[in-house]
Coordinates of N, CA and C in Angstrom, one line a residue:
X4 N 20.5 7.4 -2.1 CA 20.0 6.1 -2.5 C 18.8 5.8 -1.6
X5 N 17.4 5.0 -1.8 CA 16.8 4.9 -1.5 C 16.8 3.4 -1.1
X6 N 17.1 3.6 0.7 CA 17.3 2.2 1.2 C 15.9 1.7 1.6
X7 N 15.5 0.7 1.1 CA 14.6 -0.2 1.9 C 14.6 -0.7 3.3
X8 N 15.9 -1.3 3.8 CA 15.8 -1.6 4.8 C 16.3 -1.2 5.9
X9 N 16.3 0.6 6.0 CA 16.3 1.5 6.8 C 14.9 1.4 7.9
X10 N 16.0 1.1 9.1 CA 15.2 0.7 10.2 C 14.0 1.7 10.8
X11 N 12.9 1.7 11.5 CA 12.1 2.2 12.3 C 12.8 2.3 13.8
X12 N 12.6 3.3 14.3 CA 12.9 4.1 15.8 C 12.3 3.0 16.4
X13 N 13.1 2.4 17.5 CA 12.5 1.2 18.6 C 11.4 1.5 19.4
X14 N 11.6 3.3 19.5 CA 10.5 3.5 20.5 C 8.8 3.6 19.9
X15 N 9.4 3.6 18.6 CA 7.6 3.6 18.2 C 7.2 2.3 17.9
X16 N 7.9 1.1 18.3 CA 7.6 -0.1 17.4 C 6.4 -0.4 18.9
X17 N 5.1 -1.4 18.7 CA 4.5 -1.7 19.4 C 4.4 -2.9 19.2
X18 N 4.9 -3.8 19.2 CA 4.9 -5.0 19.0 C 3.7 -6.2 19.3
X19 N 3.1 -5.5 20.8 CA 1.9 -6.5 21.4 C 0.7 -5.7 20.3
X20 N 0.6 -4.8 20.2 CA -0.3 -4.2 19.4 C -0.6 -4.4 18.2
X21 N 1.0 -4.6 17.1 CA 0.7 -5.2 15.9 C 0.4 -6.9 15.7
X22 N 0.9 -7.8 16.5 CA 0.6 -9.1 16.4 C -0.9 -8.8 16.5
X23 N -1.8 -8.5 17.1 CA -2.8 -8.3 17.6 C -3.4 -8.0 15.7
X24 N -2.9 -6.6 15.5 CA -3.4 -6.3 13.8 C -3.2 -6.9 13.0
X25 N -2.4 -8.1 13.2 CA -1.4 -8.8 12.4 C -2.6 -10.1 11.9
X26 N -2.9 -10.5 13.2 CA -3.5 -11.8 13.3 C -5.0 -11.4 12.6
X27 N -5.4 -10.2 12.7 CA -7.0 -9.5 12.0 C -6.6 -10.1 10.5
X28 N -5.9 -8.9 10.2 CA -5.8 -8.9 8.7 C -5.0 -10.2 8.0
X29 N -4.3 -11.0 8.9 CA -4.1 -12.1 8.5 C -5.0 -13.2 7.7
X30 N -6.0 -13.0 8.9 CA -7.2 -13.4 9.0 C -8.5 -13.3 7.8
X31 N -8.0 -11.9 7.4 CA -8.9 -11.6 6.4 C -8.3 -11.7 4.7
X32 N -7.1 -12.0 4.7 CA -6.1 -11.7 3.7 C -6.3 -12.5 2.6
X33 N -6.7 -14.3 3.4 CA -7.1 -15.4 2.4 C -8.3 -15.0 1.3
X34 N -9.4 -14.4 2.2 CA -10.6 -14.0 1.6 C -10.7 -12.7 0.7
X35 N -9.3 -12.1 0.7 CA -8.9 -11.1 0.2 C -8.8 -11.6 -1.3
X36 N -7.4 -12.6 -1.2 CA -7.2 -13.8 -2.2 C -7.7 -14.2 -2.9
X37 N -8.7 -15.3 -2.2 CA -9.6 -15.3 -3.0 C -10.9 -15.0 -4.1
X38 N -10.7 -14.1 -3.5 CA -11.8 -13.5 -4.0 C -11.5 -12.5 -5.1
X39 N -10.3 -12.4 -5.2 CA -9.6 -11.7 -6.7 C -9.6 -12.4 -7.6
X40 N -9.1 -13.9 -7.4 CA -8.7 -15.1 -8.3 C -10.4 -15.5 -8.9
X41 N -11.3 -15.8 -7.8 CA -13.0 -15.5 -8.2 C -13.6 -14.8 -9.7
X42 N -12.6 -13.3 -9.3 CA -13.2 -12.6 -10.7 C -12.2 -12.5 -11.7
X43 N -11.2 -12.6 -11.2 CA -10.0 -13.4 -12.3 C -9.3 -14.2 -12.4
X44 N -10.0 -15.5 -12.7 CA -9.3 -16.8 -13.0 C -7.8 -16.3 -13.7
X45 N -7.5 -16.9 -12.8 CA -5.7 -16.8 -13.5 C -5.6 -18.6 -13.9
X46 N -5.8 -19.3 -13.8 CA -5.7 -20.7 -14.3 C -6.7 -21.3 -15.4
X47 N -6.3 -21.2 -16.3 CA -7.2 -21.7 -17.6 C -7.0 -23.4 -17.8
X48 N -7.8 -23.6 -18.8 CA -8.1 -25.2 -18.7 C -6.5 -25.6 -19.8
X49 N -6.2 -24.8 -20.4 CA -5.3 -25.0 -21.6 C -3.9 -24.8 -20.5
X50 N -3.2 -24.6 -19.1 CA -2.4 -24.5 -18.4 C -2.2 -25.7 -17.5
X51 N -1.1 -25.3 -16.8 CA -0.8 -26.5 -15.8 C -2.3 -26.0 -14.4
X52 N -1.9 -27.0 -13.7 CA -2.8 -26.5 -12.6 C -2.1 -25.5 -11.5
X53 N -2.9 -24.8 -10.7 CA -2.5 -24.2 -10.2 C -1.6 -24.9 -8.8
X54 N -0.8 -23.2 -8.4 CA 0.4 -23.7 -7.8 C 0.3 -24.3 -6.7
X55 N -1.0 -23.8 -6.3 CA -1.4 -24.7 -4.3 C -1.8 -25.8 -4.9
X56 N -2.1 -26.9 -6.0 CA -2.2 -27.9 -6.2 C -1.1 -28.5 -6.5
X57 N -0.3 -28.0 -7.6 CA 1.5 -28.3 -7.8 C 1.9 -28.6 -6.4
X58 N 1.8 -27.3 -5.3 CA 2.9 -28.5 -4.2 C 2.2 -29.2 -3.4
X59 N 0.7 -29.5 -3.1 CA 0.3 -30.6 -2.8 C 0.9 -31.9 -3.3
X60 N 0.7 -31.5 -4.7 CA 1.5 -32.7 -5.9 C 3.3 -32.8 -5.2
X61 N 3.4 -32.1 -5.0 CA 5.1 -31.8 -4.7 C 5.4 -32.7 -3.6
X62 N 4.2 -32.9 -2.4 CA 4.5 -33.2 -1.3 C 4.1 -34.6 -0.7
X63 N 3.5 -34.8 -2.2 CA 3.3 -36.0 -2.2 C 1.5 -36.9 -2.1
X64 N 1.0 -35.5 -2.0 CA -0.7 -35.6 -2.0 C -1.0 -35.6 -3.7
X65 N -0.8 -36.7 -4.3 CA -1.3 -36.3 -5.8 C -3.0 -36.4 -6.2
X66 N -3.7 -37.2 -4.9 CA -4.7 -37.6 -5.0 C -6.0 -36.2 -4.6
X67 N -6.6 -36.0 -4.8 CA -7.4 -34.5 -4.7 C -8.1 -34.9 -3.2
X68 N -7.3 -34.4 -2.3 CA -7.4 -34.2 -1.1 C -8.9 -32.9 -1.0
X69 N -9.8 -33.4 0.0 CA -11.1 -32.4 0.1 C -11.2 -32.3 1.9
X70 N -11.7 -31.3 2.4 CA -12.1 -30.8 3.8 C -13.4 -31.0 3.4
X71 N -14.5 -31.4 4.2 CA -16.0 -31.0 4.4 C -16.0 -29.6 5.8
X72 N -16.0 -28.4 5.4 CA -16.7 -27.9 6.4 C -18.3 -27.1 5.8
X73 N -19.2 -27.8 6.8 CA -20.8 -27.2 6.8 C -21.1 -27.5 5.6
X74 N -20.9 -29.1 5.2 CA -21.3 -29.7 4.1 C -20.9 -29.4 2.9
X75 N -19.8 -28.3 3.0 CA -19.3 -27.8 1.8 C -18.1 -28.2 1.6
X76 N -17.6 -29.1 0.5 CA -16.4 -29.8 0.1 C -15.2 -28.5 0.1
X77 N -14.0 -28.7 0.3 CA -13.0 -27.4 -0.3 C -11.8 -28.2 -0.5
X78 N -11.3 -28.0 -1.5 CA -10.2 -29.4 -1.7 C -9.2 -28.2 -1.3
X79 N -8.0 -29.8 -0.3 CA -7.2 -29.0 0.1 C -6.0 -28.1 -0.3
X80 N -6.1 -28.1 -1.4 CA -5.0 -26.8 -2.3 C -5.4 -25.7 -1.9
X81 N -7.0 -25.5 -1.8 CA -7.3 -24.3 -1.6 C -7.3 -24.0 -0.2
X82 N -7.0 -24.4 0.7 CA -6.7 -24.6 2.3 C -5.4 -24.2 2.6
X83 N -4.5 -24.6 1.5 CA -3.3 -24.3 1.6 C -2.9 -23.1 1.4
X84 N -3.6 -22.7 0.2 CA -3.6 -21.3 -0.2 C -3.8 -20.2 0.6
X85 N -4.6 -20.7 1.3 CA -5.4 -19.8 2.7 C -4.2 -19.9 3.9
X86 N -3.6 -20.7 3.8 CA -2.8 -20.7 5.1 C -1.3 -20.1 4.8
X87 N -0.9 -19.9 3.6 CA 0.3 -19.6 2.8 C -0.2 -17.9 3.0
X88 N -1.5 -17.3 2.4 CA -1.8 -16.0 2.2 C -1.8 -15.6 3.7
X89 N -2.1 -16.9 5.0 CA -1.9 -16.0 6.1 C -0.7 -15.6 6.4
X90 N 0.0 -16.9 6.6 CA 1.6 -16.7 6.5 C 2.3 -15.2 6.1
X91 N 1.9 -15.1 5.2 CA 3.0 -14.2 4.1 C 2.5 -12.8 4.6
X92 N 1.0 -12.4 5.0 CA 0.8 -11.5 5.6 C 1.1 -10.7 7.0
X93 N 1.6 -11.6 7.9 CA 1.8 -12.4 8.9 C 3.4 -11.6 9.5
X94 N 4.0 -12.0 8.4 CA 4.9 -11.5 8.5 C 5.3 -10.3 7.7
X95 N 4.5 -10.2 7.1 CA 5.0 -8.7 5.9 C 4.6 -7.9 6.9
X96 N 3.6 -7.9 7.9 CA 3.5 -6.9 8.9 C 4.3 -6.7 9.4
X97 N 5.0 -7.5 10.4 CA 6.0 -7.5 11.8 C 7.1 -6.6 10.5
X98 N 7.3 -7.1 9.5 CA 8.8 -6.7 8.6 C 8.4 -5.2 8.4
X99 N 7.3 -4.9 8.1 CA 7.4 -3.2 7.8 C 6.8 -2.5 9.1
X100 N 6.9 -3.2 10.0 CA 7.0 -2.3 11.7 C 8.7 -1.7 11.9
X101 N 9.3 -3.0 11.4 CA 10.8 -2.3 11.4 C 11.3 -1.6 10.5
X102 N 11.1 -2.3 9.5 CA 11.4 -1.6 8.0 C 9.8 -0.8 7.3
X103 N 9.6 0.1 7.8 CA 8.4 1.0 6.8 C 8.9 1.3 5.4
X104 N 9.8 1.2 5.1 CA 9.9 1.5 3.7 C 9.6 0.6 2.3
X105 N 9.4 -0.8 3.2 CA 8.6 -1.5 2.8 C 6.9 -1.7 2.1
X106 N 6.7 -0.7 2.7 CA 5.7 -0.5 2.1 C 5.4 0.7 0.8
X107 N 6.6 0.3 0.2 CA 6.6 1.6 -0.8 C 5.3 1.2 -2.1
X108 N 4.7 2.2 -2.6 CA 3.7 2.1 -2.9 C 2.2 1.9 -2.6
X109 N 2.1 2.0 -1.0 CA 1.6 1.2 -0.9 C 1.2 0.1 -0.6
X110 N 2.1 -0.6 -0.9 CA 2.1 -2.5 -0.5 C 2.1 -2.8 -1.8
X111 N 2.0 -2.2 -3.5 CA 1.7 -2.5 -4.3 C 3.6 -3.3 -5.2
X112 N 4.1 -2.6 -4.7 CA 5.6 -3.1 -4.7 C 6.0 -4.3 -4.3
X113 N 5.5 -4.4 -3.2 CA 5.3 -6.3 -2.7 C 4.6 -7.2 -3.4
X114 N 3.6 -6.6 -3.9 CA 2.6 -7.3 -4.6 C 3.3 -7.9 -5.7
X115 N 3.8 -6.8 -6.8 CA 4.6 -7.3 -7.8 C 6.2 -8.2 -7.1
X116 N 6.5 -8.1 -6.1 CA 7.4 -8.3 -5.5 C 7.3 -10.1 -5.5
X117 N 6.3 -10.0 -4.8 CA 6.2 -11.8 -4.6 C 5.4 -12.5 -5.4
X118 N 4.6 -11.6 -6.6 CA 4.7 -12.7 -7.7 C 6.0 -12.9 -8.4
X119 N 6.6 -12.5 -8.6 CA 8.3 -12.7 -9.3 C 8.6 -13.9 -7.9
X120 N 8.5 -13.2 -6.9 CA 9.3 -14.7 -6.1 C 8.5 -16.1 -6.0
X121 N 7.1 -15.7 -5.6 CA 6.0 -17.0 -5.8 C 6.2 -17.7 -6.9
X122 N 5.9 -16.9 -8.1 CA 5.6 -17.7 -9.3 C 6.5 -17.7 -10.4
X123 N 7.8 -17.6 -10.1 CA 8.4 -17.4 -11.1 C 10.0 -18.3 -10.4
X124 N 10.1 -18.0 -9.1 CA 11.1 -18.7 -8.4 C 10.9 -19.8 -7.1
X125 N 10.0 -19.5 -6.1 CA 9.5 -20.8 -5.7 C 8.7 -21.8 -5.8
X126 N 7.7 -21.8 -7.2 CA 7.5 -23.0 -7.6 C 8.3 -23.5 -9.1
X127 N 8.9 -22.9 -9.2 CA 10.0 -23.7 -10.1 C 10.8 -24.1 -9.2
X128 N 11.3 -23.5 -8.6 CA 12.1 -24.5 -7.6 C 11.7 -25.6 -7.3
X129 N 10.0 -25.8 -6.3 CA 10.1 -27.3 -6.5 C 9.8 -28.0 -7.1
X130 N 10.2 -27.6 -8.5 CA 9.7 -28.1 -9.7 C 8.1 -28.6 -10.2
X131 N 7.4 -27.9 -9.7 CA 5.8 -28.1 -9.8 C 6.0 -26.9 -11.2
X132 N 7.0 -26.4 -11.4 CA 6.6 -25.5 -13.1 C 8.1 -25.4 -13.7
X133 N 8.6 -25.4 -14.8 CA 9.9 -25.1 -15.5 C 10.4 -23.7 -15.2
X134 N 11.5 -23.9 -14.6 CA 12.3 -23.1 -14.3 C 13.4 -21.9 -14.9
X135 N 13.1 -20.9 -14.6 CA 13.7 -19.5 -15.1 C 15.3 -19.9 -15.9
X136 N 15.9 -20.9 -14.7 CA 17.1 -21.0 -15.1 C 17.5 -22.3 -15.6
X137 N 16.6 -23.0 -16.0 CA 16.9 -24.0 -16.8 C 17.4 -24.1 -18.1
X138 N 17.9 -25.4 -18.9 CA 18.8 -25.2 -20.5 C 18.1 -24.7 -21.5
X139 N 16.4 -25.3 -21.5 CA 16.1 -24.0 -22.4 C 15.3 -23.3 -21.7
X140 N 15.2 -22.2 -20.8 CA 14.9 -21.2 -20.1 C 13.6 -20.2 -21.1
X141 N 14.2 -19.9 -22.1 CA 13.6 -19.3 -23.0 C 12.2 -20.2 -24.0
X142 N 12.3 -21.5 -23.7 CA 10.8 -22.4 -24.1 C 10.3 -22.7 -22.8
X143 N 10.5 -22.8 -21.9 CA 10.0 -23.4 -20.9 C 9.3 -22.4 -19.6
X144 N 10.0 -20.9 -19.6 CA 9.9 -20.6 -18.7 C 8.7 -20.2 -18.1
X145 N 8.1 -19.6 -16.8 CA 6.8 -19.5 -16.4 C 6.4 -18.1 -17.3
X146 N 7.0 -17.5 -17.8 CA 6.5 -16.5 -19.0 C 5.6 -17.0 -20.1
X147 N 6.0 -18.4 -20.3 CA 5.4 -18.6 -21.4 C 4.3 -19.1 -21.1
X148 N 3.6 -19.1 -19.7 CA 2.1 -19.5 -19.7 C 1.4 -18.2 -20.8
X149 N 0.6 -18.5 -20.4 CA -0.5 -17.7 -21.4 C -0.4 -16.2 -20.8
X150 N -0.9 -15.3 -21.5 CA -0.4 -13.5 -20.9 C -1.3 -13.6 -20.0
X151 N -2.3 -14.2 -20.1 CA -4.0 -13.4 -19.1 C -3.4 -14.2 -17.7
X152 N -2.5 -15.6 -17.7 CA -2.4 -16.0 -16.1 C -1.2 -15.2 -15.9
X153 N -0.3 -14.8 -16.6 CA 0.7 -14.1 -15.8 C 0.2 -12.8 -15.4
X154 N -0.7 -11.7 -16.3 CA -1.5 -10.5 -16.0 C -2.6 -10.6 -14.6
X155 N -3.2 -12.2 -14.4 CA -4.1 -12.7 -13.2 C -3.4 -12.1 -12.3
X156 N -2.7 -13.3 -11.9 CA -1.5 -13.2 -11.4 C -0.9 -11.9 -10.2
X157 N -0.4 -11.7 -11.4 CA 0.2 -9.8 -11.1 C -1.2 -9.0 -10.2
X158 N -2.0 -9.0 -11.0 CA -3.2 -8.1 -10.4 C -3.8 -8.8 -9.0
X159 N -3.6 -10.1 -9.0 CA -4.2 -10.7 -7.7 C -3.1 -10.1 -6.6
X160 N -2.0 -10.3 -6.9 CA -1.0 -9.9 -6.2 C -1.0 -9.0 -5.6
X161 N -1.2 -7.8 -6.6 CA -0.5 -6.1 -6.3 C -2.5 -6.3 -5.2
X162 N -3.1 -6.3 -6.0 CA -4.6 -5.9 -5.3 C -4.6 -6.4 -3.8
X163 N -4.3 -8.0 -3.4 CA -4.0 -8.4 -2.0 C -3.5 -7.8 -1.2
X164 N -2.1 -6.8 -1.6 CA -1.2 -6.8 -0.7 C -1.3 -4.8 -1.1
X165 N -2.3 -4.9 -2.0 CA -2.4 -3.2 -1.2 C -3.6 -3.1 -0.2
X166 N -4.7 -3.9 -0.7 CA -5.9 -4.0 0.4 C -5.3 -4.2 1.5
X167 N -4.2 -5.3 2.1 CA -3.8 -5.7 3.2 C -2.9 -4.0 3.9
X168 N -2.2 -3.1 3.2 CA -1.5 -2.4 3.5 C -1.8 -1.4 3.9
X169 N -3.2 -0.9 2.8 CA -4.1 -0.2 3.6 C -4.9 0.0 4.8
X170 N -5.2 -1.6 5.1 CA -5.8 -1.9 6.1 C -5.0 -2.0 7.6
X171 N -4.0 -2.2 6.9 CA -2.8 -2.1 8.2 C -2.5 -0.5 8.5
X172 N -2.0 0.3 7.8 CA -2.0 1.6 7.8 C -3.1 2.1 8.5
X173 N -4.3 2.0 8.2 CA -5.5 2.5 8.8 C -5.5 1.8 10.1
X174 N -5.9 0.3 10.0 CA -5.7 0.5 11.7 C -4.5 0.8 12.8
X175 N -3.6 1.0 12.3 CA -2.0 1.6 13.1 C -2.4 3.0 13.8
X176 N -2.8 3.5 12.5 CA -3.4 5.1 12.7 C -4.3 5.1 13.3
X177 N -5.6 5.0 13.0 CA -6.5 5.3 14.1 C -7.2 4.5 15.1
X178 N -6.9 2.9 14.9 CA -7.2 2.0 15.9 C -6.4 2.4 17.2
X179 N -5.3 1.6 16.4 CA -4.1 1.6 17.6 C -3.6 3.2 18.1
X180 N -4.1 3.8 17.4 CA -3.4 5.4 18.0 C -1.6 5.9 17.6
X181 N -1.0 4.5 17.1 CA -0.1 4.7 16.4 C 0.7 5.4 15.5
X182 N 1.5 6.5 15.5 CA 2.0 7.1 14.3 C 2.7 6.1 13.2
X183 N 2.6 6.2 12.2 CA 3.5 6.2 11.0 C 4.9 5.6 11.5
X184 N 5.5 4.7 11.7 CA 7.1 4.7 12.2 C 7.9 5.7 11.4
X185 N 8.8 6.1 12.1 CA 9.9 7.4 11.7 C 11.0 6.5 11.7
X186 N 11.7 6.9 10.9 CA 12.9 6.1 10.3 C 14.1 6.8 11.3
X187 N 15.0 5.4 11.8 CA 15.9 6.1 12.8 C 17.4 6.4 12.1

């Protein structure tokens, strides 16, 4: 059986090393993001709004909150989004230092991985979209947006978090001088 969360050997984990790679690609992960959603609008005009506006809305910001940096407006959904994509990369690192098997595919596994959990179970949850398991589940559910935002979606997803896994792979290996973790 193919366990995922079959641990990495303690002695190859570097820990000061990866926070260090962690915090790069963190760094670059938002812009990674964005810039997929750029060439593939996943939010059409005929949909709800998107989800980093939903939990602004959730949290009580219904009013269209804006940052000015260098004269350039950025409302803050999309700030949030940028700090959620660092988050989540943030930690997908430190998790597949222990667990490498996490990275199956690629990173492209995750990808598909946390659109099912992003957009299909934590913002139904806070009810910013109708819920998988609600009474009629089958009219309401996030399936029934339109095919092209759940297909966005998916592809923003898998493409983020393989760019991100690559990039981690590559610098482990030849940056850091790091092997591959061996499973203990």
């Amino acid at each position: 059986m193919y366990n995922l969360f079959r641990s990495s050997l303690k002695s190859e984990r570097n820990y000061k090393a990866i926070f260090w790679m962690a915090v790069f690609i963190a760094l670059i992960s938002p812009i990674i993001k964005s810039g997929t959603e750029s060439v593939f609008p996943p939010w059409g005009p005929d949909v709800i709004a998107p989800p980093p506006f939903l939990v602004m809305d959730y949290w009580g910001f219904s009013a269209p909150l804006w940052r000015v940096n260098g004269g350039n407006a950025m409302p803050a959904g999309w700030l949030l989004h940028v700090f959620l994509s660092f988050v989540v990369i943030f930690v997908y690192i430190y998790l597949v230092e222990r667990f490498p098997r996490l990275t199956l595919w690629h990173g492209i596994a995750m990808g598909v991985f946390l659109t099912f959990l992003l957009h299909y179970i934590m913002v139904p949850a806070m009810g910013a979209m109708p819920s998988l398991f609600g009474p009629d589940v089958w009219k309401t559910a996030p399936w029934h947006l339109n095919w092209v935002t759940n297909l966005n979606e998916l592809i923003d997803h898998v493409l983020w978090m393989w760019v991100c896994e690559e990039m981690r792979a590559g610098m482990r290996a030849k940056k850091l001088g790091l092997p591959t973790p061996m499973l203990g």
